[in-house]
Amino acid sequence: MRFHKLAGLAISGAILAMLSACGDGSKQFTTEGLIAPPIHCLTDPRILGEAEKLDPIDEGNGCQVPNPWKMYSVAGVQFSQPATLNCSVTQPLHDWMSGTVQPAAEQAFGSQVTGITVAASYSCRARNNKRGAKMSEHGFGNAIDISSFTLADGRKITVKQGWRGEGDEREFLRQIRQDACGEFMTVLGPGSDRYHGDHFHLDLASRRSGKAYCK
């Protein structure tokens, strides 16, 4: 669904334009042209999974999460570690997990996904940790990185190995990555660049064009 992304663009604050340092100042980044995520969201995350409301995050350097939640699970799928996300991310993540990931797992493996390995969620840093790059959408709590999926039978499908692994794993990973473009504004993974060979990066970056970037 694209309506929540467009709504987020309208609700978000003014375009950030500043050069700032992340955390201890070791990774400088720019926030020029970036648009902060919306304060409000359409669904209470506690309806979507195990969730805990957090106080707003604002590190004073561009990194800010207006409506942060600590998510422990979504759509019945447990996280390997809690993910700190802005509220607006939780609904598309739920919809992708329940509407794409689970049907694809049933088709490919005859089993449900019960867990995912969360490689990253909120993190105040530059894109790909490159000094001087734009701030990552992780700095808005607007992104999640997933490196593997665990099935009900205990089988673990990793993005790194499975992308070129067994036929059922390749089919599953390619399908859920492709269909993630229906829920998220940015979808990256193996083949996108040298930084995303072992995980899927999903975010809700607000672009004035309104177009998704899936590579």
mmCIF file with all atom_site columns, C-alpha atoms in Angstrom:
data_model
loop_
_atom_site.group_PDB
_atom_site.id
_atom_site.type_symbol
_atom_site.label_atom_id
_atom_site.label_alt_id
_atom_site.label_comp_id
_atom_site.label_asym_id
_atom_site.label_entity_id
_atom_site.label_seq_id
_atom_site.pdbx_PDB_ins_code
_atom_site.Cartn_x
_atom_site.Cartn_y
_atom_site.Cartn_z
_atom_site.occupancy
_atom_site.B_iso_or_equiv
_atom_site.pdbx_formal_charge
_atom_site.auth_seq_id
_atom_site.auth_comp_id
_atom_site.auth_asym_id
_atom_site.auth_atom_id
_atom_site.pdbx_PDB_model_num
ATOM 1   C CA . MET A 1 1   ? 0.000  0.000   0.000  1.00 0.00 ? 1   MET A CA 1
ATOM 2   C CA . ARG A 1 2   ? 1.392  3.372   -1.020 1.00 0.00 ? 2   ARG A CA 1
ATOM 3   C CA . PHE A 1 3   ? -1.113 5.693   0.688  1.00 0.00 ? 3   PHE A CA 1
ATOM 4   C CA . HIS A 1 4   ? 0.646  5.620   4.068  1.00 0.00 ? 4   HIS A CA 1
ATOM 5   C CA . LYS A 1 5   ? 3.919  6.678   2.412  1.00 0.00 ? 5   LYS A CA 1
ATOM 6   C CA . LEU A 1 6   ? 2.325  9.656   0.684  1.00 0.00 ? 6   LEU A CA 1
ATOM 7   C CA . ALA A 1 7   ? 0.563  10.613  3.902  1.00 0.00 ? 7   ALA A CA 1
ATOM 8   C CA . GLY A 1 8   ? 3.893  10.447  5.710  1.00 0.00 ? 8   GLY A CA 1
ATOM 9   C CA . LEU A 1 9   ? 5.403  12.836  3.178  1.00 0.00 ? 9   LEU A CA 1
ATOM 10  C CA . ALA A 1 10  ? 2.617  15.349  3.762  1.00 0.00 ? 10  ALA A CA 1
ATOM 11  C CA . ILE A 1 11  ? 2.730  15.087  7.545  1.00 0.00 ? 11  ILE A CA 1
ATOM 12  C CA . SER A 1 12  ? 6.500  15.228  7.894  1.00 0.00 ? 12  SER A CA 1
ATOM 13  C CA . GLY A 1 13  ? 8.204  18.429  8.924  1.00 0.00 ? 13  GLY A CA 1
ATOM 14  C CA . ALA A 1 14  ? 10.340 20.785  6.896  1.00 0.00 ? 14  ALA A CA 1
ATOM 15  C CA . ILE A 1 15  ? 13.281 19.550  4.887  1.00 0.00 ? 15  ILE A CA 1
ATOM 16  C CA . LEU A 1 16  ? 16.352 19.220  7.066  1.00 0.00 ? 16  LEU A CA 1
ATOM 17  C CA . ALA A 1 17  ? 19.400 21.123  5.840  1.00 0.00 ? 17  ALA A CA 1
ATOM 18  C CA . MET A 1 18  ? 22.484 20.901  8.024  1.00 0.00 ? 18  MET A CA 1
ATOM 19  C CA . LEU A 1 19  ? 25.838 19.190  8.406  1.00 0.00 ? 19  LEU A CA 1
ATOM 20  C CA . SER A 1 20  ? 26.130 17.291  11.641 1.00 0.00 ? 20  SER A CA 1
ATOM 21  C CA . ALA A 1 21  ? 28.070 14.619  13.455 1.00 0.00 ? 21  ALA A CA 1
ATOM 22  C CA . CYS A 1 22  ? 26.679 11.290  14.586 1.00 0.00 ? 22  CYS A CA 1
ATOM 23  C CA . GLY A 1 23  ? 26.963 10.213  18.215 1.00 0.00 ? 23  GLY A CA 1
ATOM 24  C CA . ASP A 1 24  ? 30.591 10.624  19.236 1.00 0.00 ? 24  ASP A CA 1
ATOM 25  C CA . GLY A 1 25  ? 31.369 12.609  16.104 1.00 0.00 ? 25  GLY A CA 1
ATOM 26  C CA . SER A 1 26  ? 33.264 9.781   14.438 1.00 0.00 ? 26  SER A CA 1
ATOM 27  C CA . LYS A 1 27  ? 30.886 9.594   11.471 1.00 0.00 ? 27  LYS A CA 1
ATOM 28  C CA . GLN A 1 28  ? 29.871 12.937  9.999  1.00 0.00 ? 28  GLN A CA 1
ATOM 29  C CA . PHE A 1 29  ? 26.913 13.099  7.675  1.00 0.00 ? 29  PHE A CA 1
ATOM 30  C CA . THR A 1 30  ? 24.695 15.576  5.912  1.00 0.00 ? 30  THR A CA 1
ATOM 31  C CA . THR A 1 31  ? 20.914 15.781  6.259  1.00 0.00 ? 31  THR A CA 1
ATOM 32  C CA . GLU A 1 32  ? 20.386 18.104  3.300  1.00 0.00 ? 32  GLU A CA 1
ATOM 33  C CA . GLY A 1 33  ? 17.268 17.159  1.344  1.00 0.00 ? 33  GLY A CA 1
ATOM 34  C CA . LEU A 1 34  ? 16.070 14.560  3.845  1.00 0.00 ? 34  LEU A CA 1
ATOM 35  C CA . ILE A 1 35  ? 12.513 14.701  5.189  1.00 0.00 ? 35  ILE A CA 1
ATOM 36  C CA . ALA A 1 36  ? 11.766 13.691  8.754  1.00 0.00 ? 36  ALA A CA 1
ATOM 37  C CA . PRO A 1 37  ? 9.241  10.870  9.229  1.00 0.00 ? 37  PRO A CA 1
ATOM 38  C CA . PRO A 1 38  ? 5.669  11.609  10.352 1.00 0.00 ? 38  PRO A CA 1
ATOM 39  C CA . ILE A 1 39  ? 4.769  11.933  14.017 1.00 0.00 ? 39  ILE A CA 1
ATOM 40  C CA . HIS A 1 40  ? 1.528  10.001  13.671 1.00 0.00 ? 40  HIS A CA 1
ATOM 41  C CA . CYS A 1 41  ? 0.719  6.624   12.191 1.00 0.00 ? 41  CYS A CA 1
ATOM 42  C CA . LEU A 1 42  ? -2.461 4.850   11.183 1.00 0.00 ? 42  LEU A CA 1
ATOM 43  C CA . THR A 1 43  ? -2.345 1.834   13.506 1.00 0.00 ? 43  THR A CA 1
ATOM 44  C CA . ASP A 1 44  ? -1.271 1.293   17.101 1.00 0.00 ? 44  ASP A CA 1
ATOM 45  C CA . PRO A 1 45  ? 1.785  -1.020  16.863 1.00 0.00 ? 45  PRO A CA 1
ATOM 46  C CA . ARG A 1 46  ? 0.489  -3.016  19.835 1.00 0.00 ? 46  ARG A CA 1
ATOM 47  C CA . ILE A 1 47  ? -2.211 -4.346  17.524 1.00 0.00 ? 47  ILE A CA 1
ATOM 48  C CA . LEU A 1 48  ? 0.430  -5.525  15.060 1.00 0.00 ? 48  LEU A CA 1
ATOM 49  C CA . GLY A 1 49  ? 2.772  -7.334  17.450 1.00 0.00 ? 49  GLY A CA 1
ATOM 50  C CA . GLU A 1 50  ? 4.666  -7.114  20.731 1.00 0.00 ? 50  GLU A CA 1
ATOM 51  C CA . ALA A 1 51  ? 5.535  -3.439  21.113 1.00 0.00 ? 51  ALA A CA 1
ATOM 52  C CA . GLU A 1 52  ? 6.665  -0.931  23.714 1.00 0.00 ? 52  GLU A CA 1
ATOM 53  C CA . LYS A 1 53  ? 6.175  2.842   23.405 1.00 0.00 ? 53  LYS A CA 1
ATOM 54  C CA . LEU A 1 54  ? 9.355  4.904   23.763 1.00 0.00 ? 54  LEU A CA 1
ATOM 55  C CA . ASP A 1 55  ? 9.967  8.597   24.364 1.00 0.00 ? 55  ASP A CA 1
ATOM 56  C CA . PRO A 1 56  ? 10.691 10.671  21.246 1.00 0.00 ? 56  PRO A CA 1
ATOM 57  C CA . ILE A 1 57  ? 14.322 10.548  20.128 1.00 0.00 ? 57  ILE A CA 1
ATOM 58  C CA . ASP A 1 58  ? 16.151 13.716  19.049 1.00 0.00 ? 58  ASP A CA 1
ATOM 59  C CA . GLU A 1 59  ? 19.928 13.701  19.177 1.00 0.00 ? 59  GLU A CA 1
ATOM 60  C CA . GLY A 1 60  ? 20.128 17.313  18.021 1.00 0.00 ? 60  GLY A CA 1
ATOM 61  C CA . ASN A 1 61  ? 22.146 16.520  14.913 1.00 0.00 ? 61  ASN A CA 1
ATOM 62  C CA . GLY A 1 62  ? 19.455 15.362  12.505 1.00 0.00 ? 62  GLY A CA 1
ATOM 63  C CA . CYS A 1 63  ? 18.866 11.916  13.993 1.00 0.00 ? 63  CYS A CA 1
ATOM 64  C CA . GLN A 1 64  ? 15.294 11.923  15.281 1.00 0.00 ? 64  GLN A CA 1
ATOM 65  C CA . VAL A 1 65  ? 12.452 9.473   15.741 1.00 0.00 ? 65  VAL A CA 1
ATOM 66  C CA . PRO A 1 66  ? 9.213  11.369  16.439 1.00 0.00 ? 66  PRO A CA 1
ATOM 67  C CA . ASN A 1 67  ? 7.125  8.355   17.476 1.00 0.00 ? 67  ASN A CA 1
ATOM 68  C CA . PRO A 1 68  ? 9.491  5.490   18.371 1.00 0.00 ? 68  PRO A CA 1
ATOM 69  C CA . TRP A 1 69  ? 8.441  1.996   19.348 1.00 0.00 ? 69  TRP A CA 1
ATOM 70  C CA . LYS A 1 70  ? 10.494 -0.965  20.456 1.00 0.00 ? 70  LYS A CA 1
ATOM 71  C CA . MET A 1 71  ? 9.176  -3.921  18.496 1.00 0.00 ? 71  MET A CA 1
ATOM 72  C CA . TYR A 1 72  ? 9.744  -7.476  19.691 1.00 0.00 ? 72  TYR A CA 1
ATOM 73  C CA . SER A 1 73  ? 7.593  -9.168  17.067 1.00 0.00 ? 73  SER A CA 1
ATOM 74  C CA . VAL A 1 74  ? 5.192  -8.402  14.252 1.00 0.00 ? 74  VAL A CA 1
ATOM 75  C CA . ALA A 1 75  ? 2.457  -10.552 12.706 1.00 0.00 ? 75  ALA A CA 1
ATOM 76  C CA . GLY A 1 76  ? 3.449  -13.357 15.096 1.00 0.00 ? 76  GLY A CA 1
ATOM 77  C CA . VAL A 1 77  ? 7.079  -13.364 13.907 1.00 0.00 ? 77  VAL A CA 1
ATOM 78  C CA . GLN A 1 78  ? 9.649  -12.967 16.677 1.00 0.00 ? 78  GLN A CA 1
ATOM 79  C CA . PHE A 1 79  ? 12.643 -10.634 16.313 1.00 0.00 ? 79  PHE A CA 1
ATOM 80  C CA . SER A 1 80  ? 16.151 -11.812 17.217 1.00 0.00 ? 80  SER A CA 1
ATOM 81  C CA . GLN A 1 81  ? 16.596 -8.505  19.028 1.00 0.00 ? 81  GLN A CA 1
ATOM 82  C CA . PRO A 1 82  ? 14.216 -5.609  19.699 1.00 0.00 ? 82  PRO A CA 1
ATOM 83  C CA . ALA A 1 83  ? 13.921 -3.177  16.795 1.00 0.00 ? 83  ALA A CA 1
ATOM 84  C CA . THR A 1 84  ? 13.511 0.539   17.484 1.00 0.00 ? 84  THR A CA 1
ATOM 85  C CA . LEU A 1 85  ? 11.361 1.902   14.672 1.00 0.00 ? 85  LEU A CA 1
ATOM 86  C CA . ASN A 1 86  ? 9.259  4.959   13.985 1.00 0.00 ? 86  ASN A CA 1
ATOM 87  C CA . CYS A 1 87  ? 5.581  4.140   14.239 1.00 0.00 ? 87  CYS A CA 1
ATOM 88  C CA . SER A 1 88  ? 4.983  4.598   10.504 1.00 0.00 ? 88  SER A CA 1
ATOM 89  C CA . VAL A 1 89  ? 7.226  1.617   9.661  1.00 0.00 ? 89  VAL A CA 1
ATOM 90  C CA . THR A 1 90  ? 5.291  -0.908  11.728 1.00 0.00 ? 90  THR A CA 1
ATOM 91  C CA . GLN A 1 91  ? 2.205  -1.226  9.509  1.00 0.00 ? 91  GLN A CA 1
ATOM 92  C CA . PRO A 1 92  ? 4.011  -1.869  6.202  1.00 0.00 ? 92  PRO A CA 1
ATOM 93  C CA . LEU A 1 93  ? 6.344  -4.278  7.983  1.00 0.00 ? 93  LEU A CA 1
ATOM 94  C CA . HIS A 1 94  ? 3.333  -6.157  9.332  1.00 0.00 ? 94  HIS A CA 1
ATOM 95  C CA . ASP A 1 95  ? 1.615  -6.167  5.936  1.00 0.00 ? 95  ASP A CA 1
ATOM 96  C CA . TRP A 1 96  ? 4.736  -7.420  4.160  1.00 0.00 ? 96  TRP A CA 1
ATOM 97  C CA . MET A 1 97  ? 5.317  -10.128 6.735  1.00 0.00 ? 97  MET A CA 1
ATOM 98  C CA . SER A 1 98  ? 1.739  -11.403 6.754  1.00 0.00 ? 98  SER A CA 1
ATOM 99  C CA . GLY A 1 99  ? 0.814  -10.769 3.124  1.00 0.00 ? 99  GLY A CA 1
ATOM 100 C CA . THR A 1 100 ? 4.073  -11.654 1.349  1.00 0.00 ? 100 THR A CA 1
ATOM 101 C CA . VAL A 1 101 ? 6.608  -13.453 3.552  1.00 0.00 ? 101 VAL A CA 1
ATOM 102 C CA . GLN A 1 102 ? 4.269  -16.025 5.074  1.00 0.00 ? 102 GLN A CA 1
ATOM 103 C CA . PRO A 1 103 ? 2.532  -17.056 1.815  1.00 0.00 ? 103 PRO A CA 1
ATOM 104 C CA . ALA A 1 104 ? 5.923  -17.268 0.082  1.00 0.00 ? 104 ALA A CA 1
ATOM 105 C CA . ALA A 1 105 ? 7.301  -19.449 2.892  1.00 0.00 ? 105 ALA A CA 1
ATOM 106 C CA . GLU A 1 106 ? 4.291  -21.753 2.699  1.00 0.00 ? 106 GLU A CA 1
ATOM 107 C CA . GLN A 1 107 ? 4.701  -22.077 -1.039 1.00 0.00 ? 107 GLN A CA 1
ATOM 108 C CA . ALA A 1 108 ? 8.472  -22.618 -1.002 1.00 0.00 ? 108 ALA A CA 1
ATOM 109 C CA . PHE A 1 109 ? 8.911  -24.665 2.174  1.00 0.00 ? 109 PHE A CA 1
ATOM 110 C CA . GLY A 1 110 ? 5.465  -25.753 3.341  1.00 0.00 ? 110 GLY A CA 1
ATOM 111 C CA . SER A 1 111 ? 6.212  -23.984 6.605  1.00 0.00 ? 111 SER A CA 1
ATOM 112 C CA . GLN A 1 112 ? 5.620  -20.649 8.329  1.00 0.00 ? 112 GLN A CA 1
ATOM 113 C CA . VAL A 1 113 ? 8.266  -18.099 9.289  1.00 0.00 ? 113 VAL A CA 1
ATOM 114 C CA . THR A 1 114 ? 8.456  -17.829 13.075 1.00 0.00 ? 114 THR A CA 1
ATOM 115 C CA . GLY A 1 115 ? 11.452 -15.525 13.465 1.00 0.00 ? 115 GLY A CA 1
ATOM 116 C CA . ILE A 1 116 ? 13.721 -13.043 11.721 1.00 0.00 ? 116 ILE A CA 1
ATOM 117 C CA . THR A 1 117 ? 17.241 -11.865 12.454 1.00 0.00 ? 117 THR A CA 1
ATOM 118 C CA . VAL A 1 118 ? 17.200 -8.092  12.837 1.00 0.00 ? 118 VAL A CA 1
ATOM 119 C CA . ALA A 1 119 ? 20.581 -6.778  11.715 1.00 0.00 ? 119 ALA A CA 1
ATOM 120 C CA . ALA A 1 120 ? 19.757 -3.091  12.313 1.00 0.00 ? 120 ALA A CA 1
ATOM 121 C CA . SER A 1 121 ? 16.964 -0.687  13.150 1.00 0.00 ? 121 SER A CA 1
ATOM 122 C CA . TYR A 1 122 ? 17.440 2.825   14.626 1.00 0.00 ? 122 TYR A CA 1
ATOM 123 C CA . SER A 1 123 ? 21.054 3.922   14.332 1.00 0.00 ? 123 SER A CA 1
ATOM 124 C CA . CYS A 1 124 ? 22.423 7.476   14.178 1.00 0.00 ? 124 CYS A CA 1
ATOM 125 C CA . ARG A 1 125 ? 24.893 7.174   11.326 1.00 0.00 ? 125 ARG A CA 1
ATOM 126 C CA . ALA A 1 126 ? 25.717 7.983   7.726  1.00 0.00 ? 126 ALA A CA 1
ATOM 127 C CA . ARG A 1 127 ? 24.520 5.777   4.878  1.00 0.00 ? 127 ARG A CA 1
ATOM 128 C CA . ASN A 1 128 ? 26.717 2.695   4.676  1.00 0.00 ? 128 ASN A CA 1
ATOM 129 C CA . ASN A 1 129 ? 28.799 4.263   7.489  1.00 0.00 ? 129 ASN A CA 1
ATOM 130 C CA . LYS A 1 130 ? 30.537 6.459   4.902  1.00 0.00 ? 130 LYS A CA 1
ATOM 131 C CA . ARG A 1 131 ? 31.816 9.717   6.387  1.00 0.00 ? 131 ARG A CA 1
ATOM 132 C CA . GLY A 1 132 ? 30.270 12.740  4.680  1.00 0.00 ? 132 GLY A CA 1
ATOM 133 C CA . ALA A 1 133 ? 27.383 10.784  3.103  1.00 0.00 ? 133 ALA A CA 1
ATOM 134 C CA . LYS A 1 134 ? 23.745 11.592  3.751  1.00 0.00 ? 134 LYS A CA 1
ATOM 135 C CA . MET A 1 135 ? 22.314 10.410  7.018  1.00 0.00 ? 135 MET A CA 1
ATOM 136 C CA . SER A 1 136 ? 20.864 6.920   6.796  1.00 0.00 ? 136 SER A CA 1
ATOM 137 C CA . GLU A 1 137 ? 17.112 6.433   7.097  1.00 0.00 ? 137 GLU A CA 1
ATOM 138 C CA . HIS A 1 138 ? 18.105 4.373   10.140 1.00 0.00 ? 138 HIS A CA 1
ATOM 139 C CA . GLY A 1 139 ? 18.730 7.762   11.774 1.00 0.00 ? 139 GLY A CA 1
ATOM 140 C CA . PHE A 1 140 ? 14.983 8.416   11.499 1.00 0.00 ? 140 PHE A CA 1
ATOM 141 C CA . GLY A 1 141 ? 14.048 4.959   12.790 1.00 0.00 ? 141 GLY A CA 1
ATOM 142 C CA . ASN A 1 142 ? 12.640 4.675   9.304  1.00 0.00 ? 142 ASN A CA 1
ATOM 143 C CA . ALA A 1 143 ? 14.419 1.455   8.275  1.00 0.00 ? 143 ALA A CA 1
ATOM 144 C CA . ILE A 1 144 ? 14.986 -2.148  9.234  1.00 0.00 ? 144 ILE A CA 1
ATOM 145 C CA . ASP A 1 145 ? 17.656 -4.592  8.057  1.00 0.00 ? 145 ASP A CA 1
ATOM 146 C CA . ILE A 1 146 ? 16.842 -8.314  8.022  1.00 0.00 ? 146 ILE A CA 1
ATOM 147 C CA . SER A 1 147 ? 19.554 -10.930 7.509  1.00 0.00 ? 147 SER A CA 1
ATOM 148 C CA . SER A 1 148 ? 17.684 -14.225 7.947  1.00 0.00 ? 148 SER A CA 1
ATOM 149 C CA . PHE A 1 149 ? 14.327 -15.969 8.362  1.00 0.00 ? 149 PHE A CA 1
ATOM 150 C CA . THR A 1 150 ? 13.691 -18.918 10.684 1.00 0.00 ? 150 THR A CA 1
ATOM 151 C CA . LEU A 1 151 ? 10.982 -21.444 9.824  1.00 0.00 ? 151 LEU A CA 1
ATOM 152 C CA . ALA A 1 152 ? 8.689  -23.319 12.190 1.00 0.00 ? 152 ALA A CA 1
ATOM 153 C CA . ASP A 1 153 ? 10.689 -26.509 11.583 1.00 0.00 ? 153 ASP A CA 1
ATOM 154 C CA . GLY A 1 154 ? 13.892 -24.778 12.695 1.00 0.00 ? 154 GLY A CA 1
ATOM 155 C CA . ARG A 1 155 ? 15.370 -24.248 9.240  1.00 0.00 ? 155 ARG A CA 1
ATOM 156 C CA . LYS A 1 156 ? 17.146 -20.915 8.860  1.00 0.00 ? 156 LYS A CA 1
ATOM 157 C CA . ILE A 1 157 ? 17.206 -19.073 5.531  1.00 0.00 ? 157 ILE A CA 1
ATOM 158 C CA . THR A 1 158 ? 19.981 -16.482 5.401  1.00 0.00 ? 158 THR A CA 1
ATOM 159 C CA . VAL A 1 159 ? 20.030 -13.736 2.803  1.00 0.00 ? 159 VAL A CA 1
ATOM 160 C CA . LYS A 1 160 ? 23.764 -14.155 2.235  1.00 0.00 ? 160 LYS A CA 1
ATOM 161 C CA . GLN A 1 161 ? 23.789 -17.918 1.642  1.00 0.00 ? 161 GLN A CA 1
ATOM 162 C CA . GLY A 1 162 ? 20.248 -18.408 0.416  1.00 0.00 ? 162 GLY A CA 1
ATOM 163 C CA . TRP A 1 163 ? 20.413 -15.855 -2.383 1.00 0.00 ? 163 TRP A CA 1
ATOM 164 C CA . ARG A 1 164 ? 22.516 -18.295 -4.391 1.00 0.00 ? 164 ARG A CA 1
ATOM 165 C CA . GLY A 1 165 ? 21.640 -21.388 -2.391 1.00 0.00 ? 165 GLY A CA 1
ATOM 166 C CA . GLU A 1 166 ? 19.040 -24.115 -2.829 1.00 0.00 ? 166 GLU A CA 1
ATOM 167 C CA . GLY A 1 167 ? 16.289 -23.505 -5.382 1.00 0.00 ? 167 GLY A CA 1
ATOM 168 C CA . ASP A 1 168 ? 13.528 -23.092 -2.803 1.00 0.00 ? 168 ASP A CA 1
ATOM 169 C CA . GLU A 1 169 ? 15.601 -20.570 -0.856 1.00 0.00 ? 169 GLU A CA 1
ATOM 170 C CA . ARG A 1 170 ? 16.420 -18.539 -3.968 1.00 0.00 ? 170 ARG A CA 1
ATOM 171 C CA . GLU A 1 171 ? 12.767 -18.504 -5.014 1.00 0.00 ? 171 GLU A CA 1
ATOM 172 C CA . PHE A 1 172 ? 11.596 -17.443 -1.562 1.00 0.00 ? 172 PHE A CA 1
ATOM 173 C CA . LEU A 1 173 ? 14.131 -14.636 -1.103 1.00 0.00 ? 173 LEU A CA 1
ATOM 174 C CA . ARG A 1 174 ? 13.657 -13.206 -4.579 1.00 0.00 ? 174 ARG A CA 1
ATOM 175 C CA . GLN A 1 175 ? 9.896  -13.168 -4.258 1.00 0.00 ? 175 GLN A CA 1
ATOM 176 C CA . ILE A 1 176 ? 9.750  -11.446 -0.887 1.00 0.00 ? 176 ILE A CA 1
ATOM 177 C CA . ARG A 1 177 ? 12.355 -8.901  -1.947 1.00 0.00 ? 177 ARG A CA 1
ATOM 178 C CA . GLN A 1 178 ? 10.468 -8.053  -5.122 1.00 0.00 ? 178 GLN A CA 1
ATOM 179 C CA . ASP A 1 179 ? 7.121  -7.786  -3.339 1.00 0.00 ? 179 ASP A CA 1
ATOM 180 C CA . ALA A 1 180 ? 8.601  -5.607  -0.584 1.00 0.00 ? 180 ALA A CA 1
ATOM 181 C CA . CYS A 1 181 ? 8.517  -2.808  -3.158 1.00 0.00 ? 181 CYS A CA 1
ATOM 182 C CA . GLY A 1 182 ? 4.752  -2.762  -2.694 1.00 0.00 ? 182 GLY A CA 1
ATOM 183 C CA . GLU A 1 183 ? 5.112  -1.720  0.947  1.00 0.00 ? 183 GLU A CA 1
ATOM 184 C CA . PHE A 1 184 ? 8.433  0.132   1.240  1.00 0.00 ? 184 PHE A CA 1
ATOM 185 C CA . MET A 1 185 ? 10.034 3.050   -0.572 1.00 0.00 ? 185 MET A CA 1
ATOM 186 C CA . THR A 1 186 ? 13.545 1.594   -0.609 1.00 0.00 ? 186 THR A CA 1
ATOM 187 C CA . VAL A 1 187 ? 14.440 -2.085  -0.959 1.00 0.00 ? 187 VAL A CA 1
ATOM 188 C CA . LEU A 1 188 ? 18.092 -3.145  -1.160 1.00 0.00 ? 188 LEU A CA 1
ATOM 189 C CA . GLY A 1 189 ? 19.805 -6.520  -0.975 1.00 0.00 ? 189 GLY A CA 1
ATOM 190 C CA . PRO A 1 190 ? 22.321 -8.762  -2.745 1.00 0.00 ? 190 PRO A CA 1
ATOM 191 C CA . GLY A 1 191 ? 23.433 -7.179  -6.009 1.00 0.00 ? 191 GLY A CA 1
ATOM 192 C CA . SER A 1 192 ? 22.427 -3.646  -4.994 1.00 0.00 ? 192 SER A CA 1
ATOM 193 C CA . ASP A 1 193 ? 25.955 -2.718  -3.915 1.00 0.00 ? 193 ASP A CA 1
ATOM 194 C CA . ARG A 1 194 ? 28.770 -4.110  -1.782 1.00 0.00 ? 194 ARG A CA 1
ATOM 195 C CA . TYR A 1 195 ? 27.064 -3.061  1.436  1.00 0.00 ? 195 TYR A CA 1
ATOM 196 C CA . HIS A 1 196 ? 23.884 -5.128  1.147  1.00 0.00 ? 196 HIS A CA 1
ATOM 197 C CA . GLY A 1 197 ? 25.052 -8.580  0.148  1.00 0.00 ? 197 GLY A CA 1
ATOM 198 C CA . ASP A 1 198 ? 24.018 -10.226 3.418  1.00 0.00 ? 198 ASP A CA 1
ATOM 199 C CA . HIS A 1 199 ? 20.718 -8.558  4.303  1.00 0.00 ? 199 HIS A CA 1
ATOM 200 C CA . PHE A 1 200 ? 17.588 -6.836  3.037  1.00 0.00 ? 200 PHE A CA 1
ATOM 201 C CA . HIS A 1 201 ? 17.328 -3.135  3.771  1.00 0.00 ? 201 HIS A CA 1
ATOM 202 C CA . LEU A 1 202 ? 13.742 -1.853  3.877  1.00 0.00 ? 202 LEU A CA 1
ATOM 203 C CA . ASP A 1 203 ? 12.857 1.783   4.503  1.00 0.00 ? 203 ASP A CA 1
ATOM 204 C CA . LEU A 1 204 ? 10.172 4.424   4.058  1.00 0.00 ? 204 LEU A CA 1
ATOM 205 C CA . ALA A 1 205 ? 12.314 7.274   2.754  1.00 0.00 ? 205 ALA A CA 1
ATOM 206 C CA . SER A 1 206 ? 10.151 10.246  1.783  1.00 0.00 ? 206 SER A CA 1
ATOM 207 C CA . ARG A 1 207 ? 10.980 11.360  -1.743 1.00 0.00 ? 207 ARG A CA 1
ATOM 208 C CA . ARG A 1 208 ? 9.400  14.339  -3.431 1.00 0.00 ? 208 ARG A CA 1
ATOM 209 C CA . SER A 1 209 ? 8.986  12.193  -6.535 1.00 0.00 ? 209 SER A CA 1
ATOM 210 C CA . GLY A 1 210 ? 6.916  9.688   -4.565 1.00 0.00 ? 210 GLY A CA 1
ATOM 211 C CA . LYS A 1 211 ? 8.749  6.879   -6.355 1.00 0.00 ? 211 LYS A CA 1
ATOM 212 C CA . ALA A 1 212 ? 10.162 3.752   -4.764 1.00 0.00 ? 212 ALA A CA 1
ATOM 213 C CA . TYR A 1 213 ? 13.789 2.726   -5.200 1.00 0.00 ? 213 TYR A CA 1
ATOM 214 C CA . CYS A 1 214 ? 14.155 -1.049  -5.474 1.00 0.00 ? 214 CYS A CA 1
ATOM 215 C CA . LYS A 1 215 ? 17.502 -2.339  -6.651 1.00 0.00 ? 215 LYS A CA 1
#
